[in-house]
């Protein structure tokens, strides 16, 4: 025998019920809720009538029209007339009661319970006629006390009546849910969602084989799918897990539903009326296939207030908690979460936000003497909060769950205001600001592998050569990353000097050129950072592919917002030492990454290798490096046929130079790179302390870029003369940066054959680290060190490193 509760939203749902029952063998009782929206319409009409608003009759007319619409869709004449007459009698009763409410101007809880159940009475009559099933009046079977609105069931009397009514039952019956009567015969209700509860009560009384709850979702989800698109159906839960998830906001099942079937060990199946072939969720006593994950689901409650009483006069005093809870109970205020310091000097409770004022008044009244004598010195009320809970019976068998949970939350910049965990370890609950709720749910869902993929939300500044190459690489690698590394890179924001664009769901990296002018707004880097921070997305990464000082000036603000930074821009890491140190410290304090591998050597592993050496306890003795791919290209290309000015143009056309090639020719770019390496080696060094010996006269760096291109050919004869002498001595030019014993310099050197720098080809870089460990035989890192494609690849690699935190 199976017993089911179903939500009836429309004629379509009712037809689905018949289709489902056609495939169900055995005896079935169908417990139904009201037609979608009718209960709310009745409540609205009743309140209008009590307020003396004559428009309550329009609501009543709308209810009649809704009923006729459903019966017209399900029945043909003359059956339609018969069904309409039965429902019409209930609607006439509703009309009389609403008229009485309007006359006396009062809506009592008793009267409200009488009319609220009329939606279920109408729906059950329609479904019984449509299915050709017998209609049973559940209000005559379920007996409660007189606590109108959420009456408590008298199970002894109720079970006896149900067993008597169903003795010898075979076939199919329909019952209205939600409604009951007290011992005086007056209508009561079981609380919103009480139709599920009705089905559970009947199933438990008759020791049914199963309880099926047919609703509009596929079952319990790992999280709210409206917030987390990757949430999926939980195949199996224990009774305890289902209760916890329901109590903490998962509205799949009315929480009291679980208790009657739990006591009789009856399995509960949560199924979707519109997707009857779906597996749904089964709820039983013992865990089913739950060993692979410590938690089953995440739930949340919004609209929470946190009340905290604090005072050293509470320490060691018995009865404080009892008085607190009693004061709130007298005001019928439900406590959702309790958190108490072990020192006993604070107690925090979470309640519904709309009850905060009444709760504060009750607390101040109860503890008036203690407050007056400063034994309790603070009563704090915080609003705009939400509770988040993770639930899973396997948490008690898994170490480190709480540590991983709060580490992940903290790393994403989410402040936890209060925490509660029972000794059973079934539930860990915590309070956060409501604006952090979406981010919290996403972070936790992903952290505990409830999401199959790790998601990085990328905000890109700069769509020039490096930025566009990066987006092309992301577009080309997305499928592979998702398949092999379970990594999804979502472009959530993008800006250049003209437009900026945001999309929480993601921007197509392959179509950014079209999207920016079509959908973007005027670019403003301060506004971009503000919007990025305000979106509050988890695993956010700001990627700087500009060379802008203005963009770099935003780094501290970005890191302070718990957003990772991946920078191809050298400005920040080569700025004043105090600023460099501030950014490094902020990233460490906030638990985010500040990565700038491509600042030196494009995609070569120069900075990461240096970090590994230093972090493992090695000491850098000296650095010698050729790390301007631009200058190395120029000095490898210069020849009798290709003069200096021509090589500079070739380097620019190949994308090796900065927008203004004088930055490279001055050696300034090399100085910045050497400065970064020295700092990453652990040395306090400022840019002004690096001696630079220019190889091009100072006058060539004055004036506009166009004037430079006009003047530079004048140096061609001089450099050709020097080049011939150099070639005759089997030497080559290399622009070398060096650091030893705190002294740093950058200069053009003549390199003899046999030196590691001599055979550097094209735009290759070579860095030589001499350390305490690599002393006699220094470490060499060599490779392609310039170009947009390899720089973009280095940025991409840093993004992957962020995903591995």
GROMACS .gro file of N, CA and C in nm, residues 267-322:
model
  168
  267UNK      N    1   0.982   0.424   0.432
  267UNK     CA    2   1.061   0.504   0.339
  267UNK      C    3   0.976   0.614   0.275
  268UNK      N    4   1.040   0.729   0.252
  268UNK     CA    5   0.974   0.843   0.189
  268UNK      C    6   1.041   0.868   0.054
  269UNK      N    7   0.960   0.881  -0.050
  269UNK     CA    8   1.012   0.909  -0.184
  269UNK      C    9   0.965   1.048  -0.226
  270UNK      N   10   1.061   1.138  -0.256
  270UNK     CA   11   1.028   1.272  -0.304
  270UNK      C   12   1.038   1.268  -0.456
  271UNK      N   13   0.927   1.297  -0.524
  271UNK     CA   14   0.921   1.282  -0.670
  271UNK      C   15   0.858   1.405  -0.733
  272UNK      N   16   0.886   1.423  -0.862
  272UNK     CA   17   0.839   1.539  -0.937
  272UNK      C   18   0.719   1.501  -1.022
  273UNK      N   19   0.606   1.567  -0.997
  273UNK     CA   20   0.484   1.538  -1.073
  273UNK      C   21   0.506   1.556  -1.222
  274UNK      N   22   0.585   1.655  -1.261
  274UNK     CA   23   0.608   1.683  -1.402
  274UNK      C   24   0.724   1.604  -1.460
  275UNK      N   25   0.793   1.530  -1.376
  275UNK     CA   26   0.903   1.444  -1.424
  275UNK      C   27   0.896   1.310  -1.350
  276UNK      N   28   0.789   1.234  -1.372
  276UNK     CA   29   0.767   1.113  -1.292
  276UNK      C   30   0.872   1.005  -1.311
  277UNK      N   31   0.949   1.011  -1.419
  277UNK     CA   32   1.054   0.910  -1.444
  277UNK      C   33   1.184   0.944  -1.371
  278UNK      N   34   1.191   1.063  -1.315
  278UNK     CA   35   1.312   1.102  -1.244
  278UNK      C   36   1.332   1.017  -1.120
  279UNK      N   37   1.458   0.997  -1.078
  279UNK     CA   38   1.485   0.910  -0.963
  279UNK      C   39   1.439   0.968  -0.830
  280UNK      N   40   1.433   1.101  -0.819
  280UNK     CA   41   1.391   1.164  -0.695
  280UNK      C   42   1.487   1.137  -0.581
  281UNK      N   43   1.438   1.157  -0.459
  281UNK     CA   44   1.515   1.134  -0.338
  281UNK      C   45   1.442   1.035  -0.250
  282UNK      N   46   1.513   0.935  -0.201
  282UNK     CA   47   1.453   0.841  -0.106
  282UNK      C   48   1.508   0.870   0.033
  283UNK      N   49   1.419   0.873   0.131
  283UNK     CA   50   1.457   0.903   0.270
  283UNK      C   51   1.431   0.778   0.355
  284UNK      N   52   1.536   0.729   0.418
  284UNK     CA   53   1.526   0.607   0.499
  284UNK      C   54   1.603   0.626   0.629
  285UNK      N   55   1.604   0.523   0.711
  285UNK     CA   56   1.673   0.532   0.840
  285UNK      C   57   1.824   0.528   0.826
  286UNK      N   58   1.874   0.444   0.736
  286UNK     CA   59   2.018   0.423   0.725
  286UNK      C   60   2.074   0.495   0.603
  287UNK      N   61   2.200   0.542   0.611
  287UNK     CA   62   2.262   0.607   0.495
  287UNK      C   63   2.271   0.511   0.377
  288UNK      N   64   2.251   0.565   0.257
  288UNK     CA   65   2.261   0.484   0.135
  288UNK      C   66   2.366   0.550   0.046
  289UNK      N   67   2.474   0.477   0.016
  289UNK     CA   68   2.579   0.526  -0.073
  289UNK      C   69   2.627   0.666  -0.033
  290UNK      N   70   2.645   0.687   0.095
  290UNK     CA   71   2.682   0.821   0.140
  290UNK      C   72   2.824   0.832   0.188
  291UNK      N   73   2.905   0.731   0.173
  291UNK     CA   74   3.039   0.731   0.231
  291UNK      C   75   3.136   0.821   0.155
  292UNK      N   76   3.105   0.846   0.026
  292UNK     CA   77   3.204   0.918  -0.053
  292UNK      C   78   3.211   1.067  -0.019
  293UNK      N   79   3.109   1.124   0.043
  293UNK     CA   80   3.111   1.266   0.076
  293UNK      C   81   3.067   1.288   0.219
  294UNK      N   82   3.135   1.379   0.290
  294UNK     CA   83   3.097   1.399   0.431
  294UNK      C   84   2.966   1.473   0.447
  295UNK      N   85   2.928   1.553   0.349
  295UNK     CA   86   2.801   1.626   0.362
  295UNK      C   87   2.710   1.591   0.245
  296UNK      N   88   2.580   1.600   0.272
  296UNK     CA   89   2.481   1.567   0.170
  296UNK      C   90   2.426   1.692   0.102
  297UNK      N   91   2.412   1.800   0.177
  297UNK     CA   92   2.351   1.918   0.118
  297UNK      C   93   2.377   2.043   0.199
  298UNK      N   94   2.344   2.156   0.137
  298UNK     CA   95   2.360   2.287   0.198
  298UNK      C   96   2.224   2.355   0.195
  299UNK      N   97   2.187   2.414   0.306
  299UNK     CA   98   2.059   2.484   0.312
  299UNK      C   99   2.079   2.619   0.376
  300UNK      N  100   1.981   2.706   0.360
  300UNK     CA  101   1.997   2.841   0.415
  300UNK      C  102   1.861   2.901   0.449
  301UNK      N  103   1.865   2.996   0.542
  301UNK     CA  104   1.747   3.072   0.581
  301UNK      C  105   1.782   3.220   0.576
  302UNK      N  106   1.703   3.297   0.506
  302UNK     CA  107   1.725   3.441   0.498
  302UNK      C  108   1.634   3.513   0.598
  303UNK      N  109   1.655   3.644   0.610
  303UNK     CA  110   1.571   3.724   0.699
  303UNK      C  111   1.592   3.692   0.846
  304UNK      N  112   1.719   3.686   0.886
  304UNK     CA  113   1.755   3.647   1.023
  304UNK      C  114   1.808   3.768   1.100
  305UNK      N  115   1.775   3.772   1.228
  305UNK     CA  116   1.835   3.868   1.321
  305UNK      C  117   1.912   3.792   1.427
  306UNK      N  118   2.024   3.847   1.470
  306UNK     CA  119   2.105   3.785   1.575
  306UNK      C  120   2.102   3.874   1.698
  307UNK      N  121   2.056   3.819   1.808
  307UNK     CA  122   2.052   3.892   1.935
  307UNK      C  123   2.161   3.835   2.026
  308UNK      N  124   2.243   3.923   2.079
  308UNK     CA  125   2.353   3.881   2.166
  308UNK      C  126   2.342   3.955   2.299
  309UNK      N  127   2.345   3.878   2.408
  309UNK     CA  128   2.356   3.941   2.540
  309UNK      C  129   2.496   3.912   2.592
  310UNK      N  130   2.556   4.013   2.650
  310UNK     CA  131   2.698   4.004   2.687
  310UNK      C  132   2.720   4.070   2.823
  311UNK      N  133   2.801   4.005   2.904
  311UNK     CA  134   2.835   4.064   3.033
  311UNK      C  135   2.910   3.965   3.121
  312UNK      N  136   3.011   4.015   3.193
  312UNK     CA  137   3.089   3.926   3.279
  312UNK      C  138   3.006   3.879   3.399
  313UNK      N  139   2.895   3.949   3.426
  313UNK     CA  140   2.809   3.908   3.536
  313UNK      C  141   2.731   3.782   3.507
  314UNK      N  142   2.738   3.732   3.383
  314UNK     CA  143   2.670   3.608   3.347
  314UNK      C  144   2.754   3.486   3.378
  315UNK      N  145   2.886   3.506   3.394
  315UNK     CA  146   2.978   3.393   3.410
  315UNK      C  147   2.947   3.318   3.540
  316UNK      N  148   2.922   3.189   3.528
  316UNK     CA  149   2.900   3.103   3.644
  316UNK      C  150   2.762   3.116   3.707
  317UNK      N  151   2.675   3.200   3.650
  317UNK     CA  152   2.541   3.219   3.706
  317UNK      C  153   2.445   3.120   3.641
  318UNK      N  154   2.381   3.039   3.724
  318UNK     CA  155   2.289   2.939   3.669
  318UNK      C  156   2.156   3.005   3.631
  319UNK      N  157   2.094   2.948   3.529
  319UNK     CA  158   1.959   2.989   3.492
  319UNK      C  159   1.950   3.102   3.392
  320UNK      N  160   2.064   3.158   3.349
  320UNK     CA  161   2.059   3.269   3.253
  320UNK      C  162   1.995   3.223   3.122
  321UNK      N  163   2.044   3.110   3.069
  321UNK     CA  164   1.990   3.061   2.942
  321UNK      C  165   1.842   3.027   2.955
  322UNK      N  166   1.805   2.964   3.069
  322UNK     CA  167   1.665   2.928   3.090
  322UNK      C  168   1.576   3.053   3.089
   0.00000   0.00000   0.00000
